[in-house]
CSV table of C-alpha atoms in Angstrom, one decimal:
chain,number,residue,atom,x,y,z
A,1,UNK,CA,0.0,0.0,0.0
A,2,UNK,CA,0.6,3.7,-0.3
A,3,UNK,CA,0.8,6.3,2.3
A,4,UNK,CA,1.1,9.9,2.6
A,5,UNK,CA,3.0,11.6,5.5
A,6,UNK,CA,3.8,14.4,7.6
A,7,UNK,CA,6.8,14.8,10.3
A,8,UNK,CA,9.6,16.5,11.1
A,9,UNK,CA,13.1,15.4,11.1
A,10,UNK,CA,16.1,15.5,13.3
A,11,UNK,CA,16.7,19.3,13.1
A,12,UNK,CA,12.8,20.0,13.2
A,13,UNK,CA,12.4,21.0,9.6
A,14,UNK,CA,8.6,19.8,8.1
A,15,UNK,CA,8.9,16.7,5.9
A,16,UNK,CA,5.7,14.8,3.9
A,17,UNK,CA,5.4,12.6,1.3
A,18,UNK,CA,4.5,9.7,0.3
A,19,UNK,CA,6.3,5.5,0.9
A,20,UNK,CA,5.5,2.3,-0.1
A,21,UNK,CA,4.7,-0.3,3.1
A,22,UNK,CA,2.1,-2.9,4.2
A,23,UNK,CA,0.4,-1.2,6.6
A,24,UNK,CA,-0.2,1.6,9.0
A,25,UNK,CA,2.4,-0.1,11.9
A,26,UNK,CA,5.0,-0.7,9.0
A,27,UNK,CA,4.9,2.9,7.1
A,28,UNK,CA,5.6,4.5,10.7
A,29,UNK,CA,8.1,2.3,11.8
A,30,UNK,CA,10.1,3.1,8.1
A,31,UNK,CA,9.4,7.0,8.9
A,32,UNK,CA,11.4,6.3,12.1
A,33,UNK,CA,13.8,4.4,10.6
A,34,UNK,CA,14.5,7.3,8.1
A,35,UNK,CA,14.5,9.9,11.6
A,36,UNK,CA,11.4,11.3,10.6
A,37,UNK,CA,8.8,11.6,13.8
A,38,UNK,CA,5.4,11.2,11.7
A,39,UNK,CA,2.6,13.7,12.5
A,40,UNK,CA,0.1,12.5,10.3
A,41,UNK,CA,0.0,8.7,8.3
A,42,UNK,CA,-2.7,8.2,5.6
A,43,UNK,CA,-3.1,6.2,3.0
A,44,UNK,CA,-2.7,7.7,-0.3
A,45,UNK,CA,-5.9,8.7,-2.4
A,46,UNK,CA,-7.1,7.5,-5.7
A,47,UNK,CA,-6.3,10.6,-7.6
A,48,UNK,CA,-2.8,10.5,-6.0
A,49,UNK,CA,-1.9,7.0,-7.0
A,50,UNK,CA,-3.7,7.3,-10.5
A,51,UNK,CA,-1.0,10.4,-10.8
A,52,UNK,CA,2.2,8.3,-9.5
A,53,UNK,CA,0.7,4.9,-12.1
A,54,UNK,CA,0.7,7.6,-15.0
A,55,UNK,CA,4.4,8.9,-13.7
A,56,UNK,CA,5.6,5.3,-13.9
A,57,UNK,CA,4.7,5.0,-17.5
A,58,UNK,CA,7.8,5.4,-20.1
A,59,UNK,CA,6.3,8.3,-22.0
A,60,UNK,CA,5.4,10.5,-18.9
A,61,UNK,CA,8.5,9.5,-16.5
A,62,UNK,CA,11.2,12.5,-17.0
A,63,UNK,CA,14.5,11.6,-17.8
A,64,UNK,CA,17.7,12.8,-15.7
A,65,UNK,CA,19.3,15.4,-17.1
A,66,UNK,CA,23.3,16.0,-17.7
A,67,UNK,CA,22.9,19.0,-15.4
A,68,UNK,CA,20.9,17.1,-12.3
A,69,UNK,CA,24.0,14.5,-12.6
A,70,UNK,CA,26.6,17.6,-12.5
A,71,UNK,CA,25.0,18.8,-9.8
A,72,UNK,CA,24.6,15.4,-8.2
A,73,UNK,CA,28.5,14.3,-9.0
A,74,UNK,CA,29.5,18.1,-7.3
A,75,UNK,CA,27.4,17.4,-4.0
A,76,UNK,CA,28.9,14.0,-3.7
A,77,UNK,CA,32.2,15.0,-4.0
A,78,UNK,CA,32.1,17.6,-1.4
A,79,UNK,CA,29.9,16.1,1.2
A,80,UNK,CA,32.1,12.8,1.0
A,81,UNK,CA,35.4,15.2,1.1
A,82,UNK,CA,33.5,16.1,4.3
A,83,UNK,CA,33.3,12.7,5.8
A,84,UNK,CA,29.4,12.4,6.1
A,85,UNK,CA,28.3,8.7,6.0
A,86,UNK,CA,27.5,7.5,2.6
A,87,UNK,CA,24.4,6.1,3.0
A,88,UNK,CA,23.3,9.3,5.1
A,89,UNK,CA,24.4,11.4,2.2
A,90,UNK,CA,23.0,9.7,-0.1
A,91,UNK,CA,19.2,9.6,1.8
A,92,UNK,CA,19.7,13.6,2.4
A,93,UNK,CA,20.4,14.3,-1.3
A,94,UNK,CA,17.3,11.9,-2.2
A,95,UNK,CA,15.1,14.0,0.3
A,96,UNK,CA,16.2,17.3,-1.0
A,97,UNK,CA,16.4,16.9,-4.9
A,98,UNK,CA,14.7,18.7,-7.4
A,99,UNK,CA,14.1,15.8,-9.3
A,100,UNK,CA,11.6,13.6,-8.9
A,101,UNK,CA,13.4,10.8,-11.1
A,102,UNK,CA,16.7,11.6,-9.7
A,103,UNK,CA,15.4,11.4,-6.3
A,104,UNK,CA,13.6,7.8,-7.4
A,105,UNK,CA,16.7,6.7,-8.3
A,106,UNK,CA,18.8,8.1,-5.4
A,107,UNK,CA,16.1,6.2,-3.0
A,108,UNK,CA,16.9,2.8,-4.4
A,109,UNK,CA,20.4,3.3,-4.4
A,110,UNK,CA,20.4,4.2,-1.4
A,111,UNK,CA,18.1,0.9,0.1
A,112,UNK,CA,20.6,-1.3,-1.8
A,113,UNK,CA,23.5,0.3,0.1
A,114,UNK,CA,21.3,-0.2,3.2
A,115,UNK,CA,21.6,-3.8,2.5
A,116,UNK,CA,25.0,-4.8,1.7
A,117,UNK,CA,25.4,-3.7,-2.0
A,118,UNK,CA,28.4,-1.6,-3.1
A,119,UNK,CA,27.3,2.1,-4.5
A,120,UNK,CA,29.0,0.6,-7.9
A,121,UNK,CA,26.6,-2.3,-7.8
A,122,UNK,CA,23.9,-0.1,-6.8
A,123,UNK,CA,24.0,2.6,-9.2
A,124,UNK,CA,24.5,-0.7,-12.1
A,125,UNK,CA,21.2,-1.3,-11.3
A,126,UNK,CA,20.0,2.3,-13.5
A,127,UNK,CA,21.8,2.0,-16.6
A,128,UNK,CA,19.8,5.0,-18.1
A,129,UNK,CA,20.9,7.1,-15.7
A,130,UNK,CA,24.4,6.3,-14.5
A,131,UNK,CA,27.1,5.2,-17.5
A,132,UNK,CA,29.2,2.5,-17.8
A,133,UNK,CA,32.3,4.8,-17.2
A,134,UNK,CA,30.5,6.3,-14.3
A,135,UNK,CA,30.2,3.0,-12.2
A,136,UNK,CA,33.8,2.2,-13.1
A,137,UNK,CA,35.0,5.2,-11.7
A,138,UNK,CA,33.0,4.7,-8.6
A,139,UNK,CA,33.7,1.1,-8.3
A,140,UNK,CA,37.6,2.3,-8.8
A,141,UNK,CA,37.3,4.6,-6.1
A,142,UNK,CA,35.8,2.8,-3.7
A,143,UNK,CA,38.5,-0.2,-4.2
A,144,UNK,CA,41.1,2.7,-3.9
A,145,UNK,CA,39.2,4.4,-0.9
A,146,UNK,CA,39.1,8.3,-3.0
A,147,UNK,CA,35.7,7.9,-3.5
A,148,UNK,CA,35.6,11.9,-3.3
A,149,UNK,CA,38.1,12.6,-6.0
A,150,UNK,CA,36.3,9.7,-8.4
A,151,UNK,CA,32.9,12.5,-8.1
A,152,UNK,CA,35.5,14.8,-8.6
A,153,UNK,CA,36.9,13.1,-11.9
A,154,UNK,CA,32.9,12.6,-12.9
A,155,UNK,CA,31.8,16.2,-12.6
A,156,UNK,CA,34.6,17.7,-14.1
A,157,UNK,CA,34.5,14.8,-17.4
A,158,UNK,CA,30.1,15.7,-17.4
A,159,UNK,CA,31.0,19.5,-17.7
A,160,UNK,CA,32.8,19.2,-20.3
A,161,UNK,CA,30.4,16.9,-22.3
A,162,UNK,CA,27.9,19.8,-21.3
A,163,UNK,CA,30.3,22.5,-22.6
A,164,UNK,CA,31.0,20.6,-25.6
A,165,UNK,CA,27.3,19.7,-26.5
A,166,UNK,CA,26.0,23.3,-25.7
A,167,UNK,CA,29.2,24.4,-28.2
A,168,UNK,CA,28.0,22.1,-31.3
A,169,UNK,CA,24.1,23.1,-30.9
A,170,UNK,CA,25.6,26.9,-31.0
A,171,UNK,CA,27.2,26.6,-33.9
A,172,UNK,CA,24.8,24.4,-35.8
A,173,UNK,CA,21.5,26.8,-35.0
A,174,UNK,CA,21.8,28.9,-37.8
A,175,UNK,CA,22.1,26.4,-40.4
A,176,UNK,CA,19.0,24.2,-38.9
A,177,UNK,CA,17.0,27.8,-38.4
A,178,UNK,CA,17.9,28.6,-42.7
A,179,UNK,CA,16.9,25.0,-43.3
A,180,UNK,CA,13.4,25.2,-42.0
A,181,UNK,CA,13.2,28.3,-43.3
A,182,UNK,CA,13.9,26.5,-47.1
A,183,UNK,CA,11.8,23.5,-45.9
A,184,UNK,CA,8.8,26.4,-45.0
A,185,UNK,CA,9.3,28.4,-48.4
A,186,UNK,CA,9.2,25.0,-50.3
A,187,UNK,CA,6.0,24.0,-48.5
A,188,UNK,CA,4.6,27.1,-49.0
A,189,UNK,CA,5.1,27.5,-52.7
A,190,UNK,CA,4.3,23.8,-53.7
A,191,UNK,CA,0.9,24.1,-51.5
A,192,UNK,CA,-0.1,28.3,-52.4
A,193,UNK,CA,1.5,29.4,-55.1
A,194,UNK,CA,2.2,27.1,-58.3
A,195,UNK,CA,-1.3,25.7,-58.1
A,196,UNK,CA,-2.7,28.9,-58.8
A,197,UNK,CA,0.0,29.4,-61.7
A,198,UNK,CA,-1.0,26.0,-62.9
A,199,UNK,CA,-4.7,26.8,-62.9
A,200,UNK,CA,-4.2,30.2,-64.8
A,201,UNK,CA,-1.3,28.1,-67.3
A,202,UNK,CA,-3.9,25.2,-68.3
A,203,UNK,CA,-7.1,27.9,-68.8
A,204,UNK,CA,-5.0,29.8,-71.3
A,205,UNK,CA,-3.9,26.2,-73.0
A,206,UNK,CA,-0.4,27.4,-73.8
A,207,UNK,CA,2.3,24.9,-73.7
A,208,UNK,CA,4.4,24.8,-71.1
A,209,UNK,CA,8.0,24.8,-70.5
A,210,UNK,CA,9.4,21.8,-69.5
A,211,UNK,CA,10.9,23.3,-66.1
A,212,UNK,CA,7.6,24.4,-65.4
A,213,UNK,CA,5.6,21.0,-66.3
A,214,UNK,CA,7.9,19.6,-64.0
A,215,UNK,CA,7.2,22.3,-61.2
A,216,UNK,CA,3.3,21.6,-61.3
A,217,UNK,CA,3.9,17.9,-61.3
A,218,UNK,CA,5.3,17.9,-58.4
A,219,UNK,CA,2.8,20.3,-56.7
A,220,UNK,CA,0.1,18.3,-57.8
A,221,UNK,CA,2.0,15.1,-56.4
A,222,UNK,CA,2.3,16.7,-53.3
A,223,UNK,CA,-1.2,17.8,-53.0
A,224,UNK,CA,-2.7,14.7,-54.1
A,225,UNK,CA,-0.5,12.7,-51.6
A,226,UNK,CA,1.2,14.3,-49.1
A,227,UNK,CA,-0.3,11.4,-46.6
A,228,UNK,CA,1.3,8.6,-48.5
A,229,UNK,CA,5.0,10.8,-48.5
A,230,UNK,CA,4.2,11.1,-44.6
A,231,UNK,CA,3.5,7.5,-44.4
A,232,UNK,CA,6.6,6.5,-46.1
A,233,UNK,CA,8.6,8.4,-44.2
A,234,UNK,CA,7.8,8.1,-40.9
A,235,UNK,CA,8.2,3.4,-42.5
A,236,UNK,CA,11.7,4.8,-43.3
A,237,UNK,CA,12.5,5.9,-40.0
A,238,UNK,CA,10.9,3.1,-38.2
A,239,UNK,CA,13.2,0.8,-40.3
A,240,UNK,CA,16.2,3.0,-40.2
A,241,UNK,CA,15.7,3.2,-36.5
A,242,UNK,CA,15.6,-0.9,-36.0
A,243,UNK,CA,18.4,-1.2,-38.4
A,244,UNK,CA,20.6,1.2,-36.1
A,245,UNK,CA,19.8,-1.2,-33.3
A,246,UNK,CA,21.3,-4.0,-35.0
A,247,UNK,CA,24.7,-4.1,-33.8
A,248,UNK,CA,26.0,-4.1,-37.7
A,249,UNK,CA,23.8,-1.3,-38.1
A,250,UNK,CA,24.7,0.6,-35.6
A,251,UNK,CA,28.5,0.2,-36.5
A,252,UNK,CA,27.9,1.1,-40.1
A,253,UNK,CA,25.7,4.4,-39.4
A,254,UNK,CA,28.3,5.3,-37.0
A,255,UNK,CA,31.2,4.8,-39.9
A,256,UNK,CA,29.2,7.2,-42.2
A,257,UNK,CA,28.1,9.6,-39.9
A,258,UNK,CA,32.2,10.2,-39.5
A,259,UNK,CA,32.7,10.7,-43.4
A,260,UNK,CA,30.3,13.2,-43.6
A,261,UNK,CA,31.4,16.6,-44.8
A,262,UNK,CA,32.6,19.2,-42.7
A,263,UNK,CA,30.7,17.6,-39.9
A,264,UNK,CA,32.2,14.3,-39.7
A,265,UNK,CA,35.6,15.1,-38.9
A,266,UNK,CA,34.2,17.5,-36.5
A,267,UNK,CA,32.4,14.7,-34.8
A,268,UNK,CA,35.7,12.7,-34.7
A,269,UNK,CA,37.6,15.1,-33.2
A,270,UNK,CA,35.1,15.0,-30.3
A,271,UNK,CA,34.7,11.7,-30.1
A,272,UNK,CA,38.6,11.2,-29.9
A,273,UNK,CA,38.9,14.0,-26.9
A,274,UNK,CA,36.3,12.5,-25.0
A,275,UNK,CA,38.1,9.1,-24.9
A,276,UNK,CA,41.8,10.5,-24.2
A,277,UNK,CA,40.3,12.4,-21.7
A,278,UNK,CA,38.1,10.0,-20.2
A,279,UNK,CA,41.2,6.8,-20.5
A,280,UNK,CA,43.6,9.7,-18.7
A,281,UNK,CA,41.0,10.1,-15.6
A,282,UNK,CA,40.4,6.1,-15.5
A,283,UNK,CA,44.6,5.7,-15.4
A,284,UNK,CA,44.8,8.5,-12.9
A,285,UNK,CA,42.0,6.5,-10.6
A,286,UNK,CA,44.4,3.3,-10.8
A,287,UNK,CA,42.0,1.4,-13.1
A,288,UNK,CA,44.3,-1.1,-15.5
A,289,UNK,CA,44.7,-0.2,-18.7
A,290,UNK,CA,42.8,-2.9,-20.3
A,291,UNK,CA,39.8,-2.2,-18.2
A,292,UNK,CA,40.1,1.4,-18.8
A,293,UNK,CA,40.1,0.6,-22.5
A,294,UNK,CA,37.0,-1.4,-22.3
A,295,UNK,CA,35.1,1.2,-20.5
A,296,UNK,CA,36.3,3.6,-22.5
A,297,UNK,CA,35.0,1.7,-25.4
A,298,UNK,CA,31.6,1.5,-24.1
A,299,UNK,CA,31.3,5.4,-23.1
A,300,UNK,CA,32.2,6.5,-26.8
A,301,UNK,CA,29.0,7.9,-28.9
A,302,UNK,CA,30.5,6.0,-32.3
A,303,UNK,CA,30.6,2.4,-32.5
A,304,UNK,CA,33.1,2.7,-35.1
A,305,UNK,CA,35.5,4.1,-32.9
A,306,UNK,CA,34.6,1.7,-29.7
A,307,UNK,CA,35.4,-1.0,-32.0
A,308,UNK,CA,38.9,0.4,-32.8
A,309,UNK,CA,39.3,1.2,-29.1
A,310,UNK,CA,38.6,-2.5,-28.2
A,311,UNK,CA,41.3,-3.7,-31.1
A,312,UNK,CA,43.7,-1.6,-28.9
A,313,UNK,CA,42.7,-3.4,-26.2
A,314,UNK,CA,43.4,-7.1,-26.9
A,315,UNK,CA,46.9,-6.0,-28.2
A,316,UNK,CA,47.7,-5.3,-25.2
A,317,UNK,CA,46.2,-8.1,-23.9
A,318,UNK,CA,48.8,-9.7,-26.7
A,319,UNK,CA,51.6,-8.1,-24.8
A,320,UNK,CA,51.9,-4.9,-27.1
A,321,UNK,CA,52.5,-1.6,-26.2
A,322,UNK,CA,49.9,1.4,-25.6
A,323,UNK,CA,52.0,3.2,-29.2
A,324,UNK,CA,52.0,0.4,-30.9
A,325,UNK,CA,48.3,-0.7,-30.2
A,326,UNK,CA,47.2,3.1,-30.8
A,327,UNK,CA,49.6,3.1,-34.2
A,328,UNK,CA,47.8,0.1,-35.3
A,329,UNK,CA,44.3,1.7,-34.9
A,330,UNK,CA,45.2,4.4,-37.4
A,331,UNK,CA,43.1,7.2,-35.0
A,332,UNK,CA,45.9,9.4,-34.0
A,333,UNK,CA,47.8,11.6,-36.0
A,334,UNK,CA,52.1,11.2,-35.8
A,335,UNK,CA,51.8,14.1,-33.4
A,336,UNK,CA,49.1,12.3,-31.1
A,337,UNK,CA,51.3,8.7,-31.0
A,338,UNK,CA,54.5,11.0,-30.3
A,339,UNK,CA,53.0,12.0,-27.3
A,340,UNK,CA,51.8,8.8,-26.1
A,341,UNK,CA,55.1,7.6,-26.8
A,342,UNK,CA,57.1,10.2,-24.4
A,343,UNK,CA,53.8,9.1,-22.0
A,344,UNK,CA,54.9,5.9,-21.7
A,345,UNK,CA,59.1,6.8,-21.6
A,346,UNK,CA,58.4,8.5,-18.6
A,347,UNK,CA,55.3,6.8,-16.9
A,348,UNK,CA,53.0,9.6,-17.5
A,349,UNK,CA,51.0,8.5,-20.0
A,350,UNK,CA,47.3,10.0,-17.9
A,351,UNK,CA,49.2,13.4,-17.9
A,352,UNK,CA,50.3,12.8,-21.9
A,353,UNK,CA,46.4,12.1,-22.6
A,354,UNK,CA,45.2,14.9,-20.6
A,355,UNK,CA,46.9,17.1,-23.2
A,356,UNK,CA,46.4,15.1,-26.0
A,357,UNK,CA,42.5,15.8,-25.3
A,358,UNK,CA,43.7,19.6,-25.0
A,359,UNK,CA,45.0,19.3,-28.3
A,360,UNK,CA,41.4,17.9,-29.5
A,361,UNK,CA,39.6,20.5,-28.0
A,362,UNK,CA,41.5,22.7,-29.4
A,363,UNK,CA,40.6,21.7,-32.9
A,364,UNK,CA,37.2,21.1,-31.4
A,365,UNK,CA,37.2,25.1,-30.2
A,366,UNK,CA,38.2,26.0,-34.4
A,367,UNK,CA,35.9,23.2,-36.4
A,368,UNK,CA,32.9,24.5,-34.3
A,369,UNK,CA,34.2,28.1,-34.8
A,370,UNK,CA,34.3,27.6,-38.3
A,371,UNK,CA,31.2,25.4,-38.5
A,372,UNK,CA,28.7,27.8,-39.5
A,373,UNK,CA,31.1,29.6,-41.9
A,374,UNK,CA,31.8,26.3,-43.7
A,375,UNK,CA,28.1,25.7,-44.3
A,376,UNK,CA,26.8,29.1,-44.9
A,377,UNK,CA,28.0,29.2,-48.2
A,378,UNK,CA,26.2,25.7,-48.8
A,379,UNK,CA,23.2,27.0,-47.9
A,380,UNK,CA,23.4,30.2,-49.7
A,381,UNK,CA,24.0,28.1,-53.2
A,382,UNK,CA,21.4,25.7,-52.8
A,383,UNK,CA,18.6,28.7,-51.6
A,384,UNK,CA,20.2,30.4,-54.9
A,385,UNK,CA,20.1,27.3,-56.7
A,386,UNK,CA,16.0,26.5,-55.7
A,387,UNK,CA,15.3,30.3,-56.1
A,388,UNK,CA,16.2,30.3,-59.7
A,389,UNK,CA,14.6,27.2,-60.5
A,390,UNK,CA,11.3,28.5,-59.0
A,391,UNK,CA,11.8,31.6,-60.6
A,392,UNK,CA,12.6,30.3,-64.1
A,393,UNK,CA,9.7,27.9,-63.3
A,394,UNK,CA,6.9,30.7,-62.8
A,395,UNK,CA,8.2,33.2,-65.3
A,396,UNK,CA,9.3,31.7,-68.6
A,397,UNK,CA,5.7,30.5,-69.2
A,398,UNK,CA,4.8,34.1,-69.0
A,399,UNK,CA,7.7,35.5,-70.8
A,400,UNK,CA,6.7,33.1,-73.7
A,401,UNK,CA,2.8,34.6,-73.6
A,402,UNK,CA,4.1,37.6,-73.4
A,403,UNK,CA,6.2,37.3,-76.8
A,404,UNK,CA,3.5,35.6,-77.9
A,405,UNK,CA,1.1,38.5,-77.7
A,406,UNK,CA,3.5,41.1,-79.1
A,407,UNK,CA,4.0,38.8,-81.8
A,408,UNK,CA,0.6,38.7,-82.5
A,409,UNK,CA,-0.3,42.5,-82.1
């Protein structure tokens, strides 16, 4: 059953919500448990239960968001820097969160900590929420006991995802605002303005151009069935969308999403400084480097690239070295694999990553820079290009009536 509360905790502060328990005894003894003195213990009304059913479904439950994990990662950090219990952080930031799905989450963690379960093995548990390179850094620092500085690792690897992310939809919002603008205009004239040409062409009985034949075609097409384009389109995507979960699939897209132009190598670029940087904070936490290479793997966006990374990975497990593994992949640039090489001459290969990621961003901070310059003119010639089509479309047949006339006067 469900009940709603009210109490007050340890320091006296007002407290109410709602638990899960078997009956009346049970729910108070859990609020005491928790150090909550209940005031008031009901059960929960239909209308309140009807609202938590329809929060469990997929479609309604929010989703955690990068910055609720920041913040989460930051308040971890400091309160276990601190010395606070674990499981008595982890209840308080549960109580206190903004987020009702972070707080879900953070409530279960918590009961499996209660009962034995490392906060690795707990936070497995929600693979939608916490990655597979965020439990290894966990489970790393709680084996090495700098559980604080693993949060500290996390936050500081999420902001920079966040930084990067808010960087790339910067940089591509004019081009998607001028698309849908093109998309708009095309809509627009197909729908409005070439049927009423069309109807004023085929009353005069003139022959057409054939540009122009070809314009009112596809107008009437459009018209006529726009449902069965919609319909086709949204099968396309249902069958491009199960094809991407197919592992080939999903390695495949992710191989042509990298030759793209101008954004492709962009997207590698990323891609690549997220993994040196996230293999130099794994090193640094005293994770082996064939573990770090697996996880590291598995947190890259691109298949393609995981599958290179995991290539690395069993030559070392063959004995070879982190150059010769990474000079094999053919990912890294001379410059990259002389870096790695001085890395491993003097034992600093996390440090060596660390600024091999810096040299990434770096060309991260300049392709995204250059992003919307690169694809303006793009844009400008294909607007030109669909302009003068539409134009030529529209007015030749007039020109030519026009001649025609003048002819005949």
């Amino acid at each position: 059953m469900r009940f709603s509360y009210r109490g007050r905790d340890k320091q006296g502060g007002a407290r109410q919500g709602t638990l899960e328990a078997g009956n009346l005894d049970a729910a108070a003894a859990e609020l005491v448990r928790q150090g909550i003195t209940p005031l008031a213990i009901d059960p929960a009304t239909e209308q309140t239960a009807g609202a938590s059913s329809l929060g469990q479904l997929p479609l309604f439950r929010r989703k955690v968001t990068l910055d609720e994990l920041i913040v989460f990662a930051r308040q971890m950090y400091a309160l276990t820097k601190a010395g606070i219990p674990l499981i008595r952080t982890m209840r308080g930031l549960a109580e206190t969160s903004r987020s009702p799905a972070l707080a879900e989450v953070l409530e279960d963690v918590t009961n499996r900590l209660e009962s034995g379960v490392t906060m690795a093995a707990a936070m497995q548990a929600h693979p939608k929420v916490f990655s597979d390179l965020f439990v290894a850094m966990i489970h790393v620092g709680e084996n090495t006991g700098q559980l604080d500085e693993s949060f500290r690792r996390i936050a500081d690897m999420l902001e920079l995802e966040r930084d990067t992310r808010r960087r790339l939809k910067q940089a591509m919002r004019y081009p998607t605002f001028v698309v849908i603008a093109l998309l708009a205009a095309l809509m627009v004239v197909n729908f409005l303005v070439i049927p009423r040409f069309g109807a004023v062409f085929s009353r005069m009985g003139a022959d057409l151009p054939f540009l122009t034949q070809v314009l009112v075609a596809t107008s009437n097409f459009l018209i006529n069935y726009w449902y069965v384009i919609l319909l086709a389109g949204a099968a396309a995507m249902i069958l491009l969308r199960q094809w991407r979960n197919t592992e080939q699939g999903q390695l495949q897209w992710d191989r042509y999403k990298l030759k793209i132009p101008i954004i492709g190598p962009l997207v590698e670029l990323m891609t690549l400084s997220r993994f040196a940087r996230n293999f130099a904070s794994m090193l640094s936490a005293g994770m082996p480097v064939t573990r770090a290479l697996s996880v590291g793997a598995d947190a890259t966006d691109n298949a393609w690239i995981g599958r290179h990374i995991r290539d690395m990975r069993q030559g070392i497990e063959r004995g070879d070295s982190l150059l010769r593994t990474a000079r094999a992949s053919k990912m890294f640039t001379p410059l990259i694999l002389q870096m790695i090489a001085v890395g491993e001459e003097t034992g600093a290969v996390d440090e060596m990553l660390n600024n091999v990621a810096d040299f990434y961003d770096e060309d991260v901070d300049y392709g995204l820079k250059r992003l919307a310059e690169s694809i303006e003119p793009i844009l400008i010639v294909a607007m030109g290009v669909l302009v003068l089509i539409l134009a030529l479309g529209v007015f030749l047949p007039i020109w030519d009536l026009g001649a025609a006339s003048m002819g005949r006067g």
